[in-house]
JSON list of C-alpha atoms in Angstrom, two decimals:
[
{"chain": "A", "resi": 1, "resn": "THR", "atom": "CA", "xyz": [264.57, 142.43, 12.66]},
{"chain": "A", "resi": 2, "resn": "GLY", "atom": "CA", "xyz": [266.53, 144.55, 15.07]},
{"chain": "A", "resi": 3, "resn": "LEU", "atom": "CA", "xyz": [267.83, 141.53, 16.93]},
{"chain": "A", "resi": 4, "resn": "GLY", "atom": "CA", "xyz": [271.35, 140.42, 16.33]},
{"chain": "A", "resi": 5, "resn": "THR", "atom": "CA", "xyz": [273.29, 137.26, 16.83]},
{"chain": "A", "resi": 6, "resn": "ALA", "atom": "CA", "xyz": [275.17, 138.74, 19.80]},
{"chain": "A", "resi": 7, "resn": "GLY", "atom": "CA", "xyz": [278.41, 137.02, 18.96]},
{"chain": "A", "resi": 8, "resn": "SER", "atom": "CA", "xyz": [276.87, 133.63, 18.31]},
{"chain": "A", "resi": 9, "resn": "THR", "atom": "CA", "xyz": [278.52, 133.31, 14.88]},
{"chain": "A", "resi": 10, "resn": "GLY", "atom": "CA", "xyz": [282.03, 132.16, 14.09]},
{"chain": "A", "resi": 11, "resn": "PHE", "atom": "CA", "xyz": [282.86, 135.57, 12.58]},
{"chain": "A", "resi": 12, "resn": "ALA", "atom": "CA", "xyz": [284.98, 138.24, 14.22]},
{"chain": "A", "resi": 13, "resn": "GLY", "atom": "CA", "xyz": [283.14, 141.40, 15.29]},
{"chain": "A", "resi": 14, "resn": "SER", "atom": "CA", "xyz": [283.94, 143.34, 12.12]},
{"chain": "A", "resi": 15, "resn": "GLU", "atom": "CA", "xyz": [283.35, 140.49, 9.66]},
{"chain": "A", "resi": 16, "resn": "ASP", "atom": "CA", "xyz": [279.56, 140.29, 9.63]},
{"chain": "A", "resi": 17, "resn": "TYR", "atom": "CA", "xyz": [276.50, 142.36, 10.45]},
{"chain": "A", "resi": 18, "resn": "SER", "atom": "CA", "xyz": [275.01, 141.90, 13.85]},
{"chain": "A", "resi": 19, "resn": "THR", "atom": "CA", "xyz": [271.48, 142.83, 12.70]},
{"chain": "A", "resi": 20, "resn": "LEU", "atom": "CA", "xyz": [269.53, 143.04, 9.48]},
{"chain": "A", "resi": 21, "resn": "ALA", "atom": "CA", "xyz": [268.99, 146.74, 10.26]},
{"chain": "A", "resi": 22, "resn": "GLN", "atom": "CA", "xyz": [272.78, 147.29, 10.33]},
{"chain": "A", "resi": 23, "resn": "ALA", "atom": "CA", "xyz": [273.09, 145.58, 6.95]},
{"chain": "A", "resi": 24, "resn": "PHE", "atom": "CA", "xyz": [270.58, 148.03, 5.44]},
{"chain": "A", "resi": 25, "resn": "LEU", "atom": "CA", "xyz": [272.34, 151.00, 7.03]},
{"chain": "A", "resi": 26, "resn": "TYR", "atom": "CA", "xyz": [275.70, 149.79, 5.77]},
{"chain": "A", "resi": 27, "resn": "ALA", "atom": "CA", "xyz": [274.18, 149.44, 2.28]},
{"chain": "A", "resi": 28, "resn": "GLY", "atom": "CA", "xyz": [273.15, 153.11, 2.35]},
{"chain": "A", "resi": 29, "resn": "ALA", "atom": "CA", "xyz": [269.73, 153.33, 3.97]},
{"chain": "A", "resi": 30, "resn": "GLN", "atom": "CA", "xyz": [269.43, 156.46, 6.07]},
{"chain": "A", "resi": 31, "resn": "ASN", "atom": "CA", "xyz": [266.92, 154.93, 8.51]},
{"chain": "A", "resi": 32, "resn": "VAL", "atom": "CA", "xyz": [265.52, 151.51, 9.34]},
{"chain": "A", "resi": 33, "resn": "ILE", "atom": "CA", "xyz": [262.50, 150.74, 11.49]},
{"chain": "A", "resi": 34, "resn": "ALA", "atom": "CA", "xyz": [263.11, 147.33, 13.02]},
{"chain": "A", "resi": 35, "resn": "THR", "atom": "CA", "xyz": [261.39, 145.18, 15.63]},
{"chain": "A", "resi": 36, "resn": "LEU", "atom": "CA", "xyz": [262.87, 143.53, 18.67]},
{"chain": "A", "resi": 37, "resn": "TRP", "atom": "CA", "xyz": [260.45, 140.60, 18.43]},
{"chain": "A", "resi": 38, "resn": "ARG", "atom": "CA", "xyz": [258.09, 139.06, 15.90]},
{"chain": "A", "resi": 39, "resn": "ILE", "atom": "CA", "xyz": [254.84, 141.01, 15.58]},
{"chain": "A", "resi": 40, "resn": "GLU", "atom": "CA", "xyz": [251.84, 139.25, 14.08]},
{"chain": "A", "resi": 41, "resn": "ASP", "atom": "CA", "xyz": [250.75, 140.47, 10.64]},
{"chain": "A", "resi": 42, "resn": "ASP", "atom": "CA", "xyz": [247.56, 142.33, 11.62]},
{"chain": "A", "resi": 43, "resn": "GLY", "atom": "CA", "xyz": [249.34, 144.36, 14.27]},
{"chain": "A", "resi": 44, "resn": "ALA", "atom": "CA", "xyz": [252.35, 145.05, 12.04]},
{"chain": "A", "resi": 45, "resn": "ALA", "atom": "CA", "xyz": [250.13, 146.18, 9.15]},
{"chain": "A", "resi": 46, "resn": "ALA", "atom": "CA", "xyz": [248.12, 148.52, 11.39]},
{"chain": "A", "resi": 47, "resn": "PHE", "atom": "CA", "xyz": [251.33, 149.93, 12.88]},
{"chain": "A", "resi": 48, "resn": "ALA", "atom": "CA", "xyz": [252.93, 150.47, 9.45]},
{"chain": "A", "resi": 49, "resn": "GLU", "atom": "CA", "xyz": [249.85, 152.34, 8.23]},
{"chain": "A", "resi": 50, "resn": "ARG", "atom": "CA", "xyz": [249.93, 154.59, 11.29]},
{"chain": "A", "resi": 51, "resn": "PHE", "atom": "CA", "xyz": [253.69, 155.16, 11.03]},
{"chain": "A", "resi": 52, "resn": "PHE", "atom": "CA", "xyz": [253.55, 156.23, 7.37]},
{"chain": "A", "resi": 53, "resn": "HIS", "atom": "CA", "xyz": [250.53, 158.44, 8.05]},
{"chain": "A", "resi": 54, "resn": "GLU", "atom": "CA", "xyz": [252.48, 160.17, 10.84]},
{"chain": "A", "resi": 55, "resn": "LEU", "atom": "CA", "xyz": [255.60, 160.37, 8.65]},
{"chain": "A", "resi": 56, "resn": "ALA", "atom": "CA", "xyz": [253.58, 162.15, 5.95]},
{"chain": "A", "resi": 57, "resn": "ASP", "atom": "CA", "xyz": [252.45, 164.74, 8.54]},
{"chain": "A", "resi": 58, "resn": "ASP", "atom": "CA", "xyz": [255.88, 165.18, 10.17]},
{"chain": "A", "resi": 59, "resn": "SER", "atom": "CA", "xyz": [258.96, 164.22, 8.19]},
{"chain": "A", "resi": 60, "resn": "ASP", "atom": "CA", "xyz": [260.96, 163.34, 11.32]},
{"chain": "A", "resi": 61, "resn": "PRO", "atom": "CA", "xyz": [261.05, 159.52, 11.58]},
{"chain": "A", "resi": 62, "resn": "ALA", "atom": "CA", "xyz": [261.66, 159.53, 15.33]},
{"chain": "A", "resi": 63, "resn": "ARG", "atom": "CA", "xyz": [258.61, 161.70, 16.01]},
{"chain": "A", "resi": 64, "resn": "ALA", "atom": "CA", "xyz": [256.53, 159.69, 13.53]},
{"chain": "A", "resi": 65, "resn": "LEU", "atom": "CA", "xyz": [257.54, 156.47, 15.28]},
{"chain": "A", "resi": 66, "resn": "ALA", "atom": "CA", "xyz": [256.65, 157.84, 18.72]},
{"chain": "A", "resi": 67, "resn": "ALA", "atom": "CA", "xyz": [253.32, 159.18, 17.45]},
{"chain": "A", "resi": 68, "resn": "ALA", "atom": "CA", "xyz": [252.46, 155.85, 15.80]},
{"chain": "A", "resi": 69, "resn": "GLN", "atom": "CA", "xyz": [253.27, 154.07, 19.06]},
{"chain": "A", "resi": 70, "resn": "ARG", "atom": "CA", "xyz": [250.96, 156.40, 21.01]},
{"chain": "A", "resi": 71, "resn": "VAL", "atom": "CA", "xyz": [248.11, 155.97, 18.49]},
{"chain": "A", "resi": 72, "resn": "THR", "atom": "CA", "xyz": [248.53, 152.19, 18.53]},
{"chain": "A", "resi": 73, "resn": "LEU", "atom": "CA", "xyz": [248.47, 152.18, 22.34]},
{"chain": "A", "resi": 74, "resn": "ARG", "atom": "CA", "xyz": [245.02, 153.81, 22.24]},
{"chain": "A", "resi": 75, "resn": "ASP", "atom": "CA", "xyz": [243.61, 151.18, 19.85]},
{"chain": "A", "resi": 76, "resn": "PRO", "atom": "CA", "xyz": [241.93, 148.48, 22.00]},
{"chain": "A", "resi": 77, "resn": "ARG", "atom": "CA", "xyz": [242.92, 145.75, 19.50]},
{"chain": "A", "resi": 78, "resn": "PHE", "atom": "CA", "xyz": [246.62, 146.60, 19.77]},
{"chain": "A", "resi": 79, "resn": "ALA", "atom": "CA", "xyz": [246.96, 148.30, 23.17]},
{"chain": "A", "resi": 80, "resn": "SER", "atom": "CA", "xyz": [249.25, 145.60, 24.53]},
{"chain": "A", "resi": 81, "resn": "PRO", "atom": "CA", "xyz": [252.93, 146.65, 24.44]},
{"chain": "A", "resi": 82, "resn": "PHE", "atom": "CA", "xyz": [253.50, 143.50, 22.38]},
{"chain": "A", "resi": 83, "resn": "TYR", "atom": "CA", "xyz": [252.10, 145.38, 19.36]},
{"chain": "A", "resi": 84, "resn": "TRP", "atom": "CA", "xyz": [253.84, 148.76, 19.65]},
{"chain": "A", "resi": 85, "resn": "ALA", "atom": "CA", "xyz": [256.80, 148.70, 22.06]},
{"chain": "A", "resi": 86, "resn": "GLY", "atom": "CA", "xyz": [259.10, 146.50, 19.99]},
{"chain": "A", "resi": 87, "resn": "TYR", "atom": "CA", "xyz": [259.69, 149.02, 17.19]},
{"chain": "A", "resi": 88, "resn": "ARG", "atom": "CA", "xyz": [262.92, 150.99, 17.07]},
{"chain": "A", "resi": 89, "resn": "LEU", "atom": "CA", "xyz": [264.55, 153.46, 14.71]},
{"chain": "A", "resi": 90, "resn": "ASP", "atom": "CA", "xyz": [268.14, 152.91, 13.64]},
{"chain": "A", "resi": 91, "resn": "GLY", "atom": "CA", "xyz": [270.01, 155.43, 11.54]},
{"chain": "A", "resi": 92, "resn": "SER", "atom": "CA", "xyz": [270.51, 159.16, 11.28]},
{"chain": "A", "resi": 93, "resn": "GLY", "atom": "CA", "xyz": [266.88, 160.09, 11.92]},
{"chain": "A", "resi": 94, "resn": "GLY", "atom": "CA", "xyz": [266.70, 162.27, 8.80]},
{"chain": "A", "resi": 95, "resn": "PHE", "atom": "CA", "xyz": [264.09, 161.80, 6.12]},
{"chain": "A", "resi": 96, "resn": "GLY", "atom": "CA", "xyz": [266.60, 161.61, 3.28]},
{"chain": "A", "resi": 97, "resn": "ARG", "atom": "CA", "xyz": [265.64, 164.74, 1.37]},
{"chain": "A", "resi": 98, "resn": "GLU", "atom": "CA", "xyz": [269.13, 166.22, 1.22]},
{"chain": "A", "resi": 99, "resn": "ALA", "atom": "CA", "xyz": [271.59, 164.97, -1.36]},
{"chain": "A", "resi": 100, "resn": "PRO", "atom": "CA", "xyz": [274.28, 162.59, -0.06]},
{"chain": "A", "resi": 101, "resn": "SER", "atom": "CA", "xyz": [277.00, 165.12, -0.82]},
{"chain": "A", "resi": 102, "resn": "ASP", "atom": "CA", "xyz": [275.24, 167.67, 1.41]},
{"chain": "A", "resi": 103, "resn": "ARG", "atom": "CA", "xyz": [275.31, 165.39, 4.46]},
{"chain": "A", "resi": 104, "resn": "PRO", "atom": "CA", "xyz": [278.30, 165.39, 6.79]},
{"chain": "A", "resi": 105, "resn": "ALA", "atom": "CA", "xyz": [280.38, 162.23, 6.54]},
{"chain": "A", "resi": 106, "resn": "GLN", "atom": "CA", "xyz": [279.29, 159.59, 9.02]},
{"chain": "A", "resi": 107, "resn": "GLU", "atom": "CA", "xyz": [281.06, 156.48, 10.10]},
{"chain": "A", "resi": 108, "resn": "SER", "atom": "CA", "xyz": [279.29, 153.44, 8.73]},
{"chain": "A", "resi": 109, "resn": "GLY", "atom": "CA", "xyz": [279.70, 149.73, 8.70]},
{"chain": "A", "resi": 110, "resn": "PRO", "atom": "CA", "xyz": [279.47, 146.97, 11.24]},
{"chain": "A", "resi": 111, "resn": "GLY", "atom": "CA", "xyz": [279.86, 148.25, 14.77]},
{"chain": "A", "resi": 112, "resn": "ALA", "atom": "CA", "xyz": [279.37, 151.92, 13.78]},
{"chain": "A", "resi": 113, "resn": "VAL", "atom": "CA", "xyz": [277.25, 154.03, 16.09]},
{"chain": "A", "resi": 114, "resn": "PRO", "atom": "CA", "xyz": [274.58, 155.94, 14.14]},
{"chain": "A", "resi": 115, "resn": "ALA", "atom": "CA", "xyz": [274.72, 159.74, 14.44]},
{"chain": "A", "resi": 116, "resn": "ARG", "atom": "CA", "xyz": [272.00, 161.28, 16.55]}
]
């Protein structure tokens, strides 16, 4: 999920992750597609298939996400924004083909702002 606790825990701001997506980024993932609300399984499965199809055609995750959202919008079963508008991309936006040593250093960890 891309939703965080918004300060509802007893931890200080730098002591825990505010979202599951941030935890994956902190652990080394370059990108995370997360949702802002629960999406039912059929819609999520259809969206994932479209996203990975688009990602195979264009290795930019942000463009693949936008294309998958547009395709899903045109599907009468999933045209409601409930099925496609809640997805977001967190991370650097790269596909991860370059070696870690080739990437510029980026601040990471709780509260870090991903590079754009």
